Amino acid sequence: SSDAGLAGGFYQKVKETKVNKYISLGVFVLILIVMGVFNFSTIDFKNLKEIDLISIVTRFMINIPFIWIATVANINLNKYTKLEQEYSHKESLAKSFERYKTEIDKLDKIDSEKSNSLMISLMELNLEAFKVNPANSIDKIKNDVSLLDIVQKKKE
């Protein structure tokens, strides 16, 4: 396979993650709009003093699925953004490798031993970078801070 094929593969992954990122963003925004429209259209602003605990709990129960969907969409948005950055970085590494290789080939005419040494170093560096799966770094992405996290930090 060619180096351009490698860069092309990373480019394809960048495109896929961008699409997924924008879908997650769309779902997040859509859910926020639906929640806003629902809540503002059902609240009687003239009688705010007469709202009782049952109506608050009922409204909260109706909003829980929307909040859950928005939270999942936000987490996915963060993950796809990170994946996009990782794949973009690997794409640029693959393109850089091709350019460096061309320059090393030019050097080969002048100093073959130095050229071989540089090519081996370049290949080792790129192999190290390429062998790391960007999907593995998703677990390291910090989700939004939850109330439980804040309480645990205060206890410490």
Short mmCIF file of C-alpha atoms in Angstrom, two decimals:
data_model
loop_
_atom_site.label_atom_id
_atom_site.label_comp_id
_atom_site.label_asym_id
_atom_site.label_seq_id
_atom_site.Cartn_x
_atom_site.Cartn_y
_atom_site.Cartn_z
CA SER A 1 0.00 0.00 0.00
CA SER A 2 1.16 3.50 -0.68
CA ASP A 3 1.74 6.29 1.82
CA ALA A 4 -0.91 8.33 0.05
CA GLY A 5 -3.28 5.43 0.70
CA LEU A 6 -2.43 5.61 4.39
CA ALA A 7 -3.12 9.35 4.49
CA GLY A 8 -6.28 8.72 2.48
CA GLY A 9 -7.46 6.18 5.04
CA PHE A 10 -6.97 8.66 7.85
CA TYR A 11 -8.71 11.34 5.78
CA GLN A 12 -11.70 8.99 5.39
CA LYS A 13 -11.79 8.43 9.17
CA VAL A 14 -11.70 12.21 9.73
CA LYS A 15 -14.71 12.58 7.43
CA GLU A 16 -16.61 9.82 9.25
CA THR A 17 -15.96 11.33 12.66
CA LYS A 18 -16.97 14.80 11.43
CA VAL A 19 -20.30 13.45 10.22
CA ASN A 20 -20.89 11.70 13.55
CA LYS A 21 -19.82 14.81 15.43
CA TYR A 22 -22.31 16.98 13.55
CA ILE A 23 -25.08 14.40 14.05
CA SER A 24 -24.40 14.46 17.81
CA LEU A 25 -24.37 18.25 17.78
CA GLY A 26 -27.66 18.30 15.87
CA VAL A 27 -29.29 15.88 18.32
CA PHE A 28 -28.01 17.94 21.27
CA VAL A 29 -29.33 21.22 19.86
CA LEU A 30 -32.62 19.65 18.78
CA ILE A 31 -33.24 18.21 22.24
CA LEU A 32 -32.47 21.57 23.87
CA ILE A 33 -34.92 23.29 21.52
CA VAL A 34 -37.63 20.66 22.16
CA MET A 35 -37.13 21.01 25.92
CA GLY A 36 -37.23 24.79 25.72
CA VAL A 37 -40.37 24.87 23.58
CA PHE A 38 -42.12 22.26 25.74
CA ASN A 39 -41.26 23.93 29.02
CA PHE A 40 -42.02 27.48 27.97
CA SER A 41 -45.27 26.54 26.27
CA THR A 42 -46.59 24.62 29.28
CA ILE A 43 -45.63 27.05 32.04
CA ASP A 44 -48.31 29.47 33.13
CA PHE A 45 -46.17 32.51 33.90
CA LYS A 46 -49.14 34.40 35.38
CA ASN A 47 -49.63 31.81 38.11
CA LEU A 48 -46.07 30.97 39.11
CA LYS A 49 -46.94 31.35 42.80
CA GLU A 50 -49.51 28.56 42.52
CA ILE A 51 -47.10 25.91 41.23
CA ASP A 52 -47.06 22.95 43.60
CA LEU A 53 -44.59 20.14 44.18
CA ILE A 54 -46.60 17.66 42.10
CA SER A 55 -46.42 19.84 38.97
CA ILE A 56 -42.67 20.34 39.47
CA VAL A 57 -42.08 16.59 39.87
CA THR A 58 -44.29 15.83 36.87
CA ARG A 59 -42.42 18.32 34.70
CA PHE A 60 -39.11 16.89 35.89
CA MET A 61 -40.23 13.33 35.06
CA ILE A 62 -41.22 14.43 31.56
CA ASN A 63 -37.87 16.17 31.06
CA ILE A 64 -35.67 13.28 32.30
CA PRO A 65 -35.56 11.45 28.92
CA PHE A 66 -34.70 14.70 27.14
CA ILE A 67 -31.93 15.44 29.64
CA TRP A 68 -30.58 11.90 29.23
CA ILE A 69 -30.55 12.15 25.41
CA ALA A 70 -28.87 15.55 25.56
CA THR A 71 -26.22 14.20 27.96
CA VAL A 72 -25.47 11.21 25.72
CA ALA A 73 -25.30 13.48 22.65
CA ASN A 74 -22.90 15.81 24.47
CA ILE A 75 -20.65 12.92 25.51
CA ASN A 76 -20.64 11.61 21.92
CA LEU A 77 -19.89 15.11 20.64
CA ASN A 78 -16.82 15.27 22.90
CA LYS A 79 -15.67 11.80 21.85
CA TYR A 80 -16.07 12.42 18.12
CA THR A 81 -14.24 15.75 18.43
CA LYS A 82 -11.33 13.96 20.09
CA LEU A 83 -11.34 11.20 17.44
CA GLU A 84 -11.39 13.81 14.68
CA GLN A 85 -8.33 15.48 16.18
CA GLU A 86 -6.51 12.15 16.55
CA TYR A 87 -7.21 11.05 12.97
CA SER A 88 -6.32 14.50 11.60
CA HIS A 89 -3.00 14.27 13.40
CA LYS A 90 -2.30 10.84 11.93
CA GLU A 91 -3.28 12.08 8.48
CA SER A 92 -0.78 14.92 8.76
CA LEU A 93 1.88 12.47 9.96
CA ALA A 94 1.28 10.24 6.94
CA LYS A 95 1.52 13.22 4.57
CA SER A 96 4.66 14.45 6.32
CA PHE A 97 6.19 10.98 6.06
CA GLU A 98 5.76 11.08 2.28
CA ARG A 99 7.45 14.49 2.05
CA TYR A 100 10.31 13.51 4.37
CA LYS A 101 10.81 10.31 2.43
CA THR A 102 11.17 12.32 -0.78
CA GLU A 103 13.78 14.55 0.81
CA ILE A 104 15.67 11.56 2.22
CA ASP A 105 15.68 9.98 -1.24
CA LYS A 106 17.36 13.15 -2.53
CA LEU A 107 19.93 12.89 0.28
CA ASP A 108 20.58 9.26 -0.73
CA LYS A 109 22.46 10.51 -3.79
CA ILE A 110 24.84 12.48 -1.53
CA ASP A 111 25.22 10.30 1.57
CA SER A 112 23.71 6.82 1.37
CA GLU A 113 24.58 5.82 4.94
CA LYS A 114 23.06 8.96 6.46
CA SER A 115 20.01 8.53 4.23
CA ASN A 116 19.44 4.95 5.41
CA SER A 117 19.79 5.99 9.03
CA LEU A 118 17.30 8.82 8.62
CA MET A 119 14.83 6.59 6.79
CA ILE A 120 14.97 3.98 9.56
CA SER A 121 14.44 6.67 12.22
CA LEU A 122 11.56 8.17 10.27
CA MET A 123 9.88 4.81 9.83
CA GLU A 124 10.28 3.95 13.52
CA LEU A 125 8.75 7.26 14.59
CA ASN A 126 5.80 6.88 12.25
CA LEU A 127 5.19 3.26 13.19
CA GLU A 128 5.07 4.24 16.85
CA ALA A 129 2.55 6.97 16.09
CA PHE A 130 0.43 4.85 13.75
CA LYS A 131 0.18 1.83 16.01
CA VAL A 132 -1.77 3.78 18.64
CA ASN A 133 -5.47 3.34 17.98
CA PRO A 134 -7.25 6.71 18.36
CA ALA A 135 -10.35 4.92 19.62
CA ASN A 136 -8.37 3.79 22.69
CA SER A 137 -8.03 7.39 23.87
CA ILE A 138 -11.80 7.84 24.06
CA ASP A 139 -11.83 6.40 27.58
CA LYS A 140 -9.48 9.18 28.68
CA ILE A 141 -11.88 11.91 27.59
CA LYS A 142 -13.18 13.74 30.61
CA ASN A 143 -16.97 13.88 30.56
CA ASP A 144 -18.73 16.88 31.97
CA VAL A 145 -18.28 17.16 35.72
CA SER A 146 -21.21 15.59 37.54
CA LEU A 147 -22.69 16.52 40.85
CA LEU A 148 -21.26 13.30 42.30
CA ASP A 149 -17.74 14.38 41.25
CA ILE A 150 -18.16 17.71 43.02
CA VAL A 151 -19.40 16.04 46.22
CA GLN A 152 -16.50 13.55 46.19
CA LYS A 153 -13.94 16.35 45.74
CA LYS A 154 -15.41 18.25 48.68
CA LYS A 155 -15.11 15.16 50.89
CA GLU A 156 -11.43 14.82 49.99
#
